Coordinates of C-alpha atoms and ligand atoms in Angstrom, one line a residue:
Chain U
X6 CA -31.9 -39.9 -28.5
X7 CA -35.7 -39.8 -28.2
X8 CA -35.6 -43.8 -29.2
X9 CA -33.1 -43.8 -26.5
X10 CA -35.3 -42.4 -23.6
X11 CA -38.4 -44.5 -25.6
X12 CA -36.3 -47.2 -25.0
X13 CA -35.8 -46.9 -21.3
X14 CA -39.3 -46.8 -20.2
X15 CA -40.0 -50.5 -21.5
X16 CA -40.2 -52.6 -18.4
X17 CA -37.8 -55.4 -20.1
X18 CA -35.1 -53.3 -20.8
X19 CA -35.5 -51.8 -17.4
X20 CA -35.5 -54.5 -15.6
X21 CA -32.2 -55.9 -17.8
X22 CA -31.0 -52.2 -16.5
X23 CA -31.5 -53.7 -13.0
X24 CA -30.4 -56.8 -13.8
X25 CA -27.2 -55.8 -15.0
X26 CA -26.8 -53.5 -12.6
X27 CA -26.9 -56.2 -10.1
X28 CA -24.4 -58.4 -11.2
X29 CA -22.1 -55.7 -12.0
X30 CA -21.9 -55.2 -7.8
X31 CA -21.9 -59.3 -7.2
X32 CA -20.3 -61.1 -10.1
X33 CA -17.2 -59.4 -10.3
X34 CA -16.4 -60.8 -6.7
X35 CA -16.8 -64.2 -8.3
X36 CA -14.1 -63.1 -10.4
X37 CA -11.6 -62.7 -8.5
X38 CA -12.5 -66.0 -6.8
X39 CA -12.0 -67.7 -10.1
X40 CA -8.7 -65.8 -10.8
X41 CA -7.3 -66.3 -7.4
X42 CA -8.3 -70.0 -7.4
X43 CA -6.5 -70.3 -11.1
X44 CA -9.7 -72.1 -12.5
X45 CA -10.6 -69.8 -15.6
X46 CA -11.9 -72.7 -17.1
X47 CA -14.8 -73.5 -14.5
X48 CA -17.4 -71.0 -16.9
X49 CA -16.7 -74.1 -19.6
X50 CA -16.9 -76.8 -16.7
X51 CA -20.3 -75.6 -15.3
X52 CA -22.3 -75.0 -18.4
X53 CA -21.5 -79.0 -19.6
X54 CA -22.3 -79.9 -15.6
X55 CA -25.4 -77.5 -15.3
X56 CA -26.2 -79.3 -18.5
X57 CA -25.7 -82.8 -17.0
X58 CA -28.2 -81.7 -14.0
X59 CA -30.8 -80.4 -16.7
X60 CA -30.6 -83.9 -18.7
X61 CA -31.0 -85.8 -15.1
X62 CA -33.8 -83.5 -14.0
X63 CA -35.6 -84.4 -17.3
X64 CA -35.3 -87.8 -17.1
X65 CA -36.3 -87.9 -13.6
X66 CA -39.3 -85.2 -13.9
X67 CA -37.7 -82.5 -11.0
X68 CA -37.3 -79.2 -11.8
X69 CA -34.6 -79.0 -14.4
X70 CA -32.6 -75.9 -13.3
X71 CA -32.9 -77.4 -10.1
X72 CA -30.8 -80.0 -10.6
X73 CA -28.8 -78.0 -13.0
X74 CA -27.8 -75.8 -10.3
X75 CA -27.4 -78.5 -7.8
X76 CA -24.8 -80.8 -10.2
X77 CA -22.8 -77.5 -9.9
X78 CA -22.9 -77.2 -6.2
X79 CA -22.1 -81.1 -5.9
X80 CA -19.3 -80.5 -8.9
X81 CA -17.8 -77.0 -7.0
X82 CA -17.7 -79.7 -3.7
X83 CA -16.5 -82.4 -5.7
X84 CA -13.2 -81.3 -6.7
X85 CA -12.3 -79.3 -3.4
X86 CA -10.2 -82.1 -2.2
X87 CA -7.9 -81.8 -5.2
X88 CA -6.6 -78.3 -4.0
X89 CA -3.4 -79.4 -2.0
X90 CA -1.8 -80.0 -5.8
X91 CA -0.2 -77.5 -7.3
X92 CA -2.7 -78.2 -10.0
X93 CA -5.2 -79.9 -9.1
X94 CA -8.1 -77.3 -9.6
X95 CA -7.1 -76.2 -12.9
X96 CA -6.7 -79.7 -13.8
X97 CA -10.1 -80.8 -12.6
X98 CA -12.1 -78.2 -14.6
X99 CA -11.1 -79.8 -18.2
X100 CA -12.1 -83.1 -16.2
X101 CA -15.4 -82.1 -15.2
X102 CA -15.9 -80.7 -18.5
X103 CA -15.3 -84.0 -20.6
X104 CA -16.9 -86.3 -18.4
X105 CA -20.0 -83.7 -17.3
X106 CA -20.8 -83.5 -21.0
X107 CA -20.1 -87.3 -21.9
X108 CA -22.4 -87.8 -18.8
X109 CA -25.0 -85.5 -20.3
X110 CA -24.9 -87.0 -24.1
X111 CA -25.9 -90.6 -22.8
X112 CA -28.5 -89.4 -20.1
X113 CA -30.0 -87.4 -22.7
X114 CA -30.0 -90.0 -25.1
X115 CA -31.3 -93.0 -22.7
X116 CA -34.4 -90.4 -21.7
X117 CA -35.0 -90.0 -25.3
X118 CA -35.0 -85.4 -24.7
X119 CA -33.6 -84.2 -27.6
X120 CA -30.2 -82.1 -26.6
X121 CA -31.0 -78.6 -28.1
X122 CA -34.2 -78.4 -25.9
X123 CA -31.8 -79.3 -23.1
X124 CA -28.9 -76.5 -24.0
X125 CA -32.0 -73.9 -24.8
X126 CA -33.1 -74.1 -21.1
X127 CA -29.4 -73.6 -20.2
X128 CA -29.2 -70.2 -22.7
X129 CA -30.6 -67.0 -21.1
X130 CA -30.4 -63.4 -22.3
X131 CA -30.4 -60.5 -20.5
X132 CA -33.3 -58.9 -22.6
X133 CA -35.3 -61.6 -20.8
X134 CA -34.5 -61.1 -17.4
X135 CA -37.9 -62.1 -15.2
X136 CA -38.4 -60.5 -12.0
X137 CA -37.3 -64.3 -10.5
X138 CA -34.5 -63.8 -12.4
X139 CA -33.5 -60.6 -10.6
X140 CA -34.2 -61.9 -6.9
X141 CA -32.0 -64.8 -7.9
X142 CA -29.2 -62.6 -8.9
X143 CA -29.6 -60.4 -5.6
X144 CA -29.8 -63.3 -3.9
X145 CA -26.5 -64.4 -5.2
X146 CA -24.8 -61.1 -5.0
X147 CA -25.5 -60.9 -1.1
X148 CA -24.2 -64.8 -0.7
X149 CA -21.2 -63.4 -2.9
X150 CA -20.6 -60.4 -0.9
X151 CA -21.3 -61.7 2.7
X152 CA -18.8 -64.5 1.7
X153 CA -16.0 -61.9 1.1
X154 CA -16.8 -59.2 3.7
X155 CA -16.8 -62.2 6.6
X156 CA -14.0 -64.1 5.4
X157 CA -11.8 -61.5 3.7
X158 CA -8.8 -61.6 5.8
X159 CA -8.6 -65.6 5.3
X160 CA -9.8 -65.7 1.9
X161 CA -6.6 -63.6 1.0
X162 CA -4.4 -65.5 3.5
X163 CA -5.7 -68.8 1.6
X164 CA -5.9 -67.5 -1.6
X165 CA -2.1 -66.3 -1.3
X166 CA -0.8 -69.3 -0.3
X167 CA -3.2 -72.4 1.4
X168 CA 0.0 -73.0 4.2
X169 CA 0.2 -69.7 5.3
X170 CA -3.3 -69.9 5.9
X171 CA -3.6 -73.3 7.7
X172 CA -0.4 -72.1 9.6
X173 CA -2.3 -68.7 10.8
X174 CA -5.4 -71.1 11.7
X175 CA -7.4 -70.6 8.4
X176 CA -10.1 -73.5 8.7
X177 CA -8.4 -74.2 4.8
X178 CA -11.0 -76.7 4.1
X179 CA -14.2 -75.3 4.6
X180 CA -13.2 -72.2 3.2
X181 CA -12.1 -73.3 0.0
X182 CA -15.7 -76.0 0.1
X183 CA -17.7 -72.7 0.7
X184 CA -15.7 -70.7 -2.2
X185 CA -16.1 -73.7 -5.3
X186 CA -19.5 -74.1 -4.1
X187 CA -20.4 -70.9 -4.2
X188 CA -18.5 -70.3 -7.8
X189 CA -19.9 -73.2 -8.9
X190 CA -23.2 -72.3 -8.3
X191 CA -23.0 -68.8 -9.5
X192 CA -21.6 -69.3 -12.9
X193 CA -24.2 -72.4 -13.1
X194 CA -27.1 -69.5 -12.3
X195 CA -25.8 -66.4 -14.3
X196 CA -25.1 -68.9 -18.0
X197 CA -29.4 -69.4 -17.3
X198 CA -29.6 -65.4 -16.6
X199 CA -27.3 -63.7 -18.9
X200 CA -26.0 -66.1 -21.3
X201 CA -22.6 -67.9 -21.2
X202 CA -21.0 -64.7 -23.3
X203 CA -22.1 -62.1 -20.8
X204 CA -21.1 -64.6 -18.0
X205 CA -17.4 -63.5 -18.8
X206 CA -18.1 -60.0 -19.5
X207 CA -19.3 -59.3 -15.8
X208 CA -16.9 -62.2 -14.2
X209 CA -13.3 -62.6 -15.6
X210 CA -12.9 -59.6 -17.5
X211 CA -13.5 -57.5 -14.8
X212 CA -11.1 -59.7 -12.4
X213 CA -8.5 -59.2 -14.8
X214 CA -8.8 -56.0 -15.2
X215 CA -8.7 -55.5 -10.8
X216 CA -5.5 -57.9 -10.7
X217 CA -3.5 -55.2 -13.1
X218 CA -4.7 -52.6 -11.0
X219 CA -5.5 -53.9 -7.2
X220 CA -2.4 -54.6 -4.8
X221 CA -4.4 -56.7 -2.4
X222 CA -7.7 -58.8 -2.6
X223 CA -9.7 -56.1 -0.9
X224 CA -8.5 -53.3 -3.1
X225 CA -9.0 -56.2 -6.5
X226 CA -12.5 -56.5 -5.2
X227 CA -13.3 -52.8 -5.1
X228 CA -11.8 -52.5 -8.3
X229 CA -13.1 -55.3 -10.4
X230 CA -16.4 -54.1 -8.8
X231 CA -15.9 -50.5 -10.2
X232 CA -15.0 -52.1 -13.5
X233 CA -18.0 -54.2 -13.7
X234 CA -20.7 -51.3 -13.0
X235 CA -18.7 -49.2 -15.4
X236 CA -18.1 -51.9 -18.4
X237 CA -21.7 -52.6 -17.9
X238 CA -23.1 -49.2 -17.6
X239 CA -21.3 -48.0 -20.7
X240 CA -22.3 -51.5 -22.3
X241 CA -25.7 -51.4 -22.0
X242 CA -25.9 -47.7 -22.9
X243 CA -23.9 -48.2 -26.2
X244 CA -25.6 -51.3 -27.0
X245 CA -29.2 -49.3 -26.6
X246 CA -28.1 -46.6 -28.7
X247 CA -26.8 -48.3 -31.6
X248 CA -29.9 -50.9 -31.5
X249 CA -27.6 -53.4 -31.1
X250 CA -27.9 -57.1 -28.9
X251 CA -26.1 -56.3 -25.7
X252 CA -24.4 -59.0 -24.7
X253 CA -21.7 -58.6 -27.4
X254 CA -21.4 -55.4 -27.2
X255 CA -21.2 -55.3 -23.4
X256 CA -18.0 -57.9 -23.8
X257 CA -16.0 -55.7 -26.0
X258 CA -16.8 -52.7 -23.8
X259 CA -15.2 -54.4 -20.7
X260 CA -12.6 -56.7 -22.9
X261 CA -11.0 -52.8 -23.7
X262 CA -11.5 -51.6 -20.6
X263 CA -9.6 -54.7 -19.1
X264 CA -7.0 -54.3 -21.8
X265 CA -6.6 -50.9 -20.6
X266 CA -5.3 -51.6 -18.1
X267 CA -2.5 -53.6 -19.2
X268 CA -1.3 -50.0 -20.4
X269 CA -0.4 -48.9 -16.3
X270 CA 3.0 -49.6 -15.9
X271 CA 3.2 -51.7 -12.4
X272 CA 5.3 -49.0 -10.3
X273 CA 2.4 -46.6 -11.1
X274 CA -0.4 -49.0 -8.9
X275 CA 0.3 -47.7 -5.9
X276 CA -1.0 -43.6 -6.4
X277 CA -4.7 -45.4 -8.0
X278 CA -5.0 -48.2 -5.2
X279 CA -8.3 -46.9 -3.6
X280 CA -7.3 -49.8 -1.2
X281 CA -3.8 -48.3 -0.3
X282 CA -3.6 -46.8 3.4
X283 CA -0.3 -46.3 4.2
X284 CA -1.0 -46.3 8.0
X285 CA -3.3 -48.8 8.6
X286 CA -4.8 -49.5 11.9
X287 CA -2.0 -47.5 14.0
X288 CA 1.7 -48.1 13.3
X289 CA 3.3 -49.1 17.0
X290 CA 6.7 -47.6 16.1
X291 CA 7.4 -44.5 16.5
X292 CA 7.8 -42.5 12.9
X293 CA 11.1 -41.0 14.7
X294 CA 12.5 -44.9 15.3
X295 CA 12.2 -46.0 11.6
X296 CA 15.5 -46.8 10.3
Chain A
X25 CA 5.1 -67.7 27.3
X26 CA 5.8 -71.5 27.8
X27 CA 7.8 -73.1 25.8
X28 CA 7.0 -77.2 25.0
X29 CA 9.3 -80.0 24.6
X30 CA 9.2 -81.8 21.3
X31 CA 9.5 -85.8 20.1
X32 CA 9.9 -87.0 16.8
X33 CA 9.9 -90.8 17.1
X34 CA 10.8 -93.3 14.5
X35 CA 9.6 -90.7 12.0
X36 CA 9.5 -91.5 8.4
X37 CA 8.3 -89.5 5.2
X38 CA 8.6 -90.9 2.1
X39 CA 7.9 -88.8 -2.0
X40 CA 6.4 -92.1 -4.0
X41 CA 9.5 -94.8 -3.6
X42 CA 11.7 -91.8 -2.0
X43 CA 12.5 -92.0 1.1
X44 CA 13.2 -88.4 2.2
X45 CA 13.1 -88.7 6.4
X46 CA 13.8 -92.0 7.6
X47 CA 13.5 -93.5 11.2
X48 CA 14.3 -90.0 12.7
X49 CA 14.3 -90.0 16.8
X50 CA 14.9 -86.5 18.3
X51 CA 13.6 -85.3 21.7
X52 CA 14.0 -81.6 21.9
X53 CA 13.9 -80.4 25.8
X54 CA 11.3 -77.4 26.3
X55 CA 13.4 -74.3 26.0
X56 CA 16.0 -76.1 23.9
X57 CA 17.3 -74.7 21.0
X58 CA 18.4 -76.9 18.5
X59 CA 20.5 -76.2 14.9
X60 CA 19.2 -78.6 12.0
X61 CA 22.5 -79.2 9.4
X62 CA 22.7 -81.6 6.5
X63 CA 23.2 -81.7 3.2
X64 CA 20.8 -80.4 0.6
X65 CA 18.3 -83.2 0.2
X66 CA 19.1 -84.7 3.6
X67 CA 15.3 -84.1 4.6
X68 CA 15.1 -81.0 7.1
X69 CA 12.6 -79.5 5.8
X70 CA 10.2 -82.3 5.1
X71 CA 11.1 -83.4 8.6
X72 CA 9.3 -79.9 10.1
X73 CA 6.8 -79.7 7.5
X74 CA 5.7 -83.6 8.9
X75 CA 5.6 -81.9 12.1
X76 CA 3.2 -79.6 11.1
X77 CA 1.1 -81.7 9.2
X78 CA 1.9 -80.1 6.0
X79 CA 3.2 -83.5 5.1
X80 CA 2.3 -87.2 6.2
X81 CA 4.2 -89.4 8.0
X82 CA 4.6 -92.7 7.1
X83 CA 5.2 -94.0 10.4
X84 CA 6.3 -92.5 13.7
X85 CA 5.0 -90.0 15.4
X86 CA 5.5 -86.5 16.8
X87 CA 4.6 -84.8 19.4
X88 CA 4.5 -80.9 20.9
X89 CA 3.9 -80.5 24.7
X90 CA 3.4 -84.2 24.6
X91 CA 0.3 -84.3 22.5
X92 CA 0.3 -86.0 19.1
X93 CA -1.8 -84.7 16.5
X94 CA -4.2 -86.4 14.5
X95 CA -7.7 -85.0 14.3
X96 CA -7.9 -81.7 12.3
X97 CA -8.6 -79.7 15.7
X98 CA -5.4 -80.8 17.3
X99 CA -3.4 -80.3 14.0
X100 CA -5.0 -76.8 14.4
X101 CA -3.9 -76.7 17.8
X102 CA -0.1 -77.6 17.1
X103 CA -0.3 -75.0 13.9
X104 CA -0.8 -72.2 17.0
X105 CA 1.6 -74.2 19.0
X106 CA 4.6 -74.2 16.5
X107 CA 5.4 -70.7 14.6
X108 CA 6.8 -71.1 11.5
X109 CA 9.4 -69.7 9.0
X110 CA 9.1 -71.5 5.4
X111 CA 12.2 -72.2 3.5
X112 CA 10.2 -71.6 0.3
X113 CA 8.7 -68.5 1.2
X114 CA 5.2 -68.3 -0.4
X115 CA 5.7 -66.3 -4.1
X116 CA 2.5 -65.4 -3.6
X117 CA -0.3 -66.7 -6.7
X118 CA -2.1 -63.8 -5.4
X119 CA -1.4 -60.4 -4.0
X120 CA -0.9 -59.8 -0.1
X121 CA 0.2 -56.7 1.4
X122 CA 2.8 -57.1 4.3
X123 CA 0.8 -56.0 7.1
X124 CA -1.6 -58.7 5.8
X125 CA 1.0 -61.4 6.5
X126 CA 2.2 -60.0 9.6
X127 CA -1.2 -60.1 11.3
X128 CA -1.7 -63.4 10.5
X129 CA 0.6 -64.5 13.1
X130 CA -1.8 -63.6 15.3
X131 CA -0.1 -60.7 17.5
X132 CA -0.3 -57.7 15.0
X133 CA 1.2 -55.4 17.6
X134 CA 4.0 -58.0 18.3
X135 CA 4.1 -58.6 14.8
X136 CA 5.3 -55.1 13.4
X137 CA 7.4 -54.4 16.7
X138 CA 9.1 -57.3 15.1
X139 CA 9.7 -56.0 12.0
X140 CA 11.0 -53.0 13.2
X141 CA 13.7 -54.7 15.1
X142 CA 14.4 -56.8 12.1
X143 CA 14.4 -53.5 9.8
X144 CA 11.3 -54.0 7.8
X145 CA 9.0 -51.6 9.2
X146 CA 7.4 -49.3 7.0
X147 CA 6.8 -51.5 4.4
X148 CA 3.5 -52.8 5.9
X149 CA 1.3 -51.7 2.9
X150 CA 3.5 -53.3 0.1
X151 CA 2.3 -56.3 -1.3
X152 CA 4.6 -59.1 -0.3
X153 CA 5.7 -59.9 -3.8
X154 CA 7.8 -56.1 -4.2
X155 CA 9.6 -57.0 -1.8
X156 CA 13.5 -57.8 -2.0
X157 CA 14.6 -61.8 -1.2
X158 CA 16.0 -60.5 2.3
X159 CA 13.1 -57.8 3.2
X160 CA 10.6 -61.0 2.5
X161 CA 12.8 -62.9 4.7
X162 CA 12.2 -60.6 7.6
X163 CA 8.8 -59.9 7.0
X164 CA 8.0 -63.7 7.2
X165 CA 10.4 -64.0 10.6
X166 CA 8.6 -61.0 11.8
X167 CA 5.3 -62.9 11.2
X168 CA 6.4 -66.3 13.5
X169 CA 7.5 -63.9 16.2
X170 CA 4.4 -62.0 16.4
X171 CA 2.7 -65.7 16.4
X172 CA 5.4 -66.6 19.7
X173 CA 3.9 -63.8 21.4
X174 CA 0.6 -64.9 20.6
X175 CA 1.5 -67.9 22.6
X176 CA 3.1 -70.3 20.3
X177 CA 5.3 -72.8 22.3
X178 CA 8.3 -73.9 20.2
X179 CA 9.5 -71.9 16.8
X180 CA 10.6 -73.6 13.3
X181 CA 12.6 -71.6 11.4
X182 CA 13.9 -73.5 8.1
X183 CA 17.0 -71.4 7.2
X184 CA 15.9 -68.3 8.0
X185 CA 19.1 -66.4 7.2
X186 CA 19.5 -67.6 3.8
X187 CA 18.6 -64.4 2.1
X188 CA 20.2 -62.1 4.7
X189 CA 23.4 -60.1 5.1
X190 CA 26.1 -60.8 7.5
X191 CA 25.0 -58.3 9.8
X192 CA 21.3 -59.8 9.2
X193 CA 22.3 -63.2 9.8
X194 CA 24.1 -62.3 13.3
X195 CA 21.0 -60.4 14.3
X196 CA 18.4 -63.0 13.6
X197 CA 20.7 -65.5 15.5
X198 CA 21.0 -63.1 18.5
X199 CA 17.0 -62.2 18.2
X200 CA 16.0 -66.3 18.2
X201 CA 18.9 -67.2 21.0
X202 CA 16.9 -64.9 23.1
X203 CA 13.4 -66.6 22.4
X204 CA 12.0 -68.2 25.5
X205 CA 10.6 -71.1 23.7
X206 CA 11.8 -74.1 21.9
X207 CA 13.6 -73.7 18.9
X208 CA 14.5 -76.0 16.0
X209 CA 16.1 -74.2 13.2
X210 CA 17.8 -75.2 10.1
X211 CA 20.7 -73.7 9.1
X212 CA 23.6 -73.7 7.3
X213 CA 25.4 -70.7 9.0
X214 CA 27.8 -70.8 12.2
X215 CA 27.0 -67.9 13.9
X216 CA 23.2 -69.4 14.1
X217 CA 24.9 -72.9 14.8
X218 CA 26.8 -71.1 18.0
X219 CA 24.2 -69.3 19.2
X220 CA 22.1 -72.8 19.8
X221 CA 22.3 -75.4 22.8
X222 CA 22.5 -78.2 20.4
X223 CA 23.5 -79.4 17.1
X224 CA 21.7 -82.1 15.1
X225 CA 22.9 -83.1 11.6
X226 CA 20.8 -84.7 9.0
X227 CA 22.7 -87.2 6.1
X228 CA 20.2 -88.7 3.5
X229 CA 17.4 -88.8 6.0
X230 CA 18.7 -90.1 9.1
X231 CA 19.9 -88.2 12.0
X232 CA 22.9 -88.0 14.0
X233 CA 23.9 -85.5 17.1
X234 CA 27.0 -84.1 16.7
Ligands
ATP13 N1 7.6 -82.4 -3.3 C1 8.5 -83.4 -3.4 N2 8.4 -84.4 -4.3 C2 9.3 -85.3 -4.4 N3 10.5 -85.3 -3.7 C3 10.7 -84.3 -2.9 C4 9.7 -83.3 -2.7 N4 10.2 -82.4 -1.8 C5 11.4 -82.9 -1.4 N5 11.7 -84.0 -2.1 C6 12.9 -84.9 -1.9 O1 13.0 -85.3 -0.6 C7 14.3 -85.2 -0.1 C8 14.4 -84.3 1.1 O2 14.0 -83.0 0.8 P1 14.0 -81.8 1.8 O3 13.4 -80.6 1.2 O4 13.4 -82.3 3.1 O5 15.6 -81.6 2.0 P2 16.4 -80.5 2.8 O6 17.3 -81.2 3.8 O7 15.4 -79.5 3.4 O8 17.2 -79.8 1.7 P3 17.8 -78.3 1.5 O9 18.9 -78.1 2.4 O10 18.1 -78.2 0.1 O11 16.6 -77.4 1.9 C9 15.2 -84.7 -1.3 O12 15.7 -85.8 -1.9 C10 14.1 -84.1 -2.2 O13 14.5 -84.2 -3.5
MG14 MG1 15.1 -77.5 3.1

């Protein structure tokens, strides 16, 4: 215990604490994003595209992570148009993957980089979290949040079903643009923060986990959120106290903790919905008129 | 509340080689309502889908209020003109609760008066996906009356009785006969057929007024 505490006043693990922390509150949203959009694949997608942007930037001398991060905001806007088809988004992650990565393999080899100092500066852990590192993931977690808390009430429209939405005057389009982008770009930026294992941990596990349990996207938002700070609060914890690396450990906290929730039978959502209001925003009728 | 004449002119959809709506030429007066028949497959629905842009034409042209529509703004601005009932009503990929849908007409007051009248109320905080075949049914109809009482001008309803009861169907027909807009609505039911101005009958994609 007293290696614990020991352990708790180094600034790296603290600021992996923070760090942690953070994307437990913004990722998660993402999550659900990815779920709801049916594009569980673009984690795969991203890392071979962020790698694509790396190779360029290297060859052309900018920034690599730069570029990295913009391929994925140019992929995320690239395959928006291909949402009207039933499968069209799915479908265009395995794209982007194969040709992103046959992309990368000849850039890298016409500018002469060799490839594992390419993937290296795609790889982070959370042990090595910088203070840049944190502002970019509050940064993110703010874009995330803002994104969801403006546009909720047309994300779910859209997300349920696009005509609906462009029927109730959901701008469709732009929405869907601002969503890929902004997944896009956040997977691209939390593979170079947390590594591409923890990436799922504090995305899609906790998403899955919120479907089982959320009736709407607002209540699937609180609760993937309330997954993600717990998964990652027991994770870290755990993964401290046994001396162990914590991304691994931090998956199979929140892979149980999702696959607990498989156990609540479906009629049984509505008396744990922290969402559920059953008179919301004042009920015209009468209670005495209901039939 | 005004309601808005419609033309479909020359209108033709086509699936690949398919032809599903071909050389359609309807003029629905503002006010009329007008019962859509035909075969399965004749092309009703794609016909009202083309109308509100949820399909392309391949030629012809269709106008609301005499306005065609071809930017995104005025294909916005017939979406608020034209309230809609889907024939395939949305499974939903993704959870939404009722009340959810029903404000999205855009009159949430209207909305849930609706689905009062149409038996539904109280369900509001359901996602749409518990809900029965005809309940859905209701809940969507509730939805494109709330949004003709946020000023839509005309009303598609693509067999919006299918799921119901007898004593359903007769009440949605009596609830849309007393609609002060335009009306097209598909249908394979008399009482709904009756209760219209007009009848127009659809045979392997082109029209013919019976
Ligand atoms: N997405 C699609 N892809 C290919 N063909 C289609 C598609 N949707 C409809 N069709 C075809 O177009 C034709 C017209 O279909 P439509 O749905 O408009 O008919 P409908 O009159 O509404 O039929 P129903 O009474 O069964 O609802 C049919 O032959 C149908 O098979
Ligand atoms: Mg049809």
């Amino acid at each position: 215990m007293d290696g614990f505490l020991d352990l708790l006043t180094l600034p790296a693990v603290q600021r992996s604490a923070i760090g942690l922390l953070i994307a437990a509150v913004g990722l998660p949203i993402v999550g659900v994003f990815i779920i709801g959009l049916d594009i569980i694949a673009v984690r795969f997608a991203m890392m071979h595209v962020a790698l694509l942007g790396i190779a360029v930037g290297l060859l052309i001398g900018v920034d690599p992570m730069l570029c990295g991060l913009l391929a994925c905001a140019i992929a995320g806007a690239g395959v928006a148009p291909l949402a009207h088809r039933p499968t069209g988004l799915p479908g265009a992650m395995g794209l982007l993957m194969t040709f992103a990565i046959a992309a990368a393999l000849l850039v890298l080899s016409v500018s002469g980089v060799n490839a594992t100092g390419a993937f290296e500066l795609l790889w982070g852990s959370i042990l090595a979290t910088r203070d840049v590192d944190l502002i970019i993931l509050g940064a993110l977690t703010v874009v995330v949040h803002v994104l969801f808390w403006r546009w909720r009430r047309q994300l779910a429209l859209l997300l349920f079903d696009r005509e609906i939405a462009l029927c109730s005057g959901v701008a469709a389009g732009p929405l869907l643009l601002a969503l890929l982008v902004v997944v896009a770009v956040a997977i691209g930026a939390s593979i170079r923060l947390t590594g591409a294992l923890l990436v799922d941990a504090l995305t899609i596990l906790p998403a899955l986990g919120a479907r089982n349990l959320g009736r709407s996207l607002r209540s699937m938002v609180l609760w993937a959120i309330a997954l993600g700070v717990t998964g990652n609060s027991i994770g870290f914890v755990v993964a401290l106290l046994l001396d162990q690396p914590p991304g691994p450990v931090l998956v199979l906290v929140a892979g149980t903790l999702t696959l607990l929730t498989y156990l609540i039978p479906e009629g049984a959502r509505d008396a744990i919905d922290p969402g559920h209001r059953v008179d919301r925003g004042g009920d015209p009728v009468p209670a005495g008129q209901r039939l | 509340m005004t309601a808005a004449a419609i033309t479909f002119s020359g209108v033709t959809c086509r699936y690949g080689r398919r032809t599903a709506v071909d050389g359609v030429d309807l003029d629905v007066a503002a006010g009329e309502h007008v019962a859509l028949t035909g075969a399965n497959g004749s092309g009703k629905t794609t016909l009202l889908r083309a109308a509100l842009g949820l399909y392309p034409t391949t030629t012809g042209s269709i106008t609301v209020g005499g306005r065609p529509a071809v930017t995104g703004a005025e294909w916005a601005r017939r979406r608020r003109d034209v309230a809609w009932v889907p024939q395939r009503l949305a499974p939903g990929r993704f959870p939404l609760l009722v009340d959810e849908l029903l404000d999205s007409g855009g009159n949430p007051v209207a909305a849930r008066a609706a689905a009062a009248q149409l038996d539904v109320a109280g369900l509001g905080s359901r996602p749409l996906h518990t809900l029965s075949g005809g309940q859905l049914q209701r809940v969507f109809l509730a939805r494109a009356l709330g949004a003709v009482a946020a000023g839509a001008r005309a009303l598609f309803a693509d067999e919006p009785t299918a799921a119901l009861d007898f004593h359903g169907q007769e009440q949605v027909a009596a609830l849309l006969a007393a609609l002060p807009v335009t009306v097209v609505v598909v249908s394979h039911d008399r009482a709904m057929s009756r209760a219209c101005d007009r009848v127009a009958e659809m045979a392997a994609g082109k029209l013919r007024l019976v």
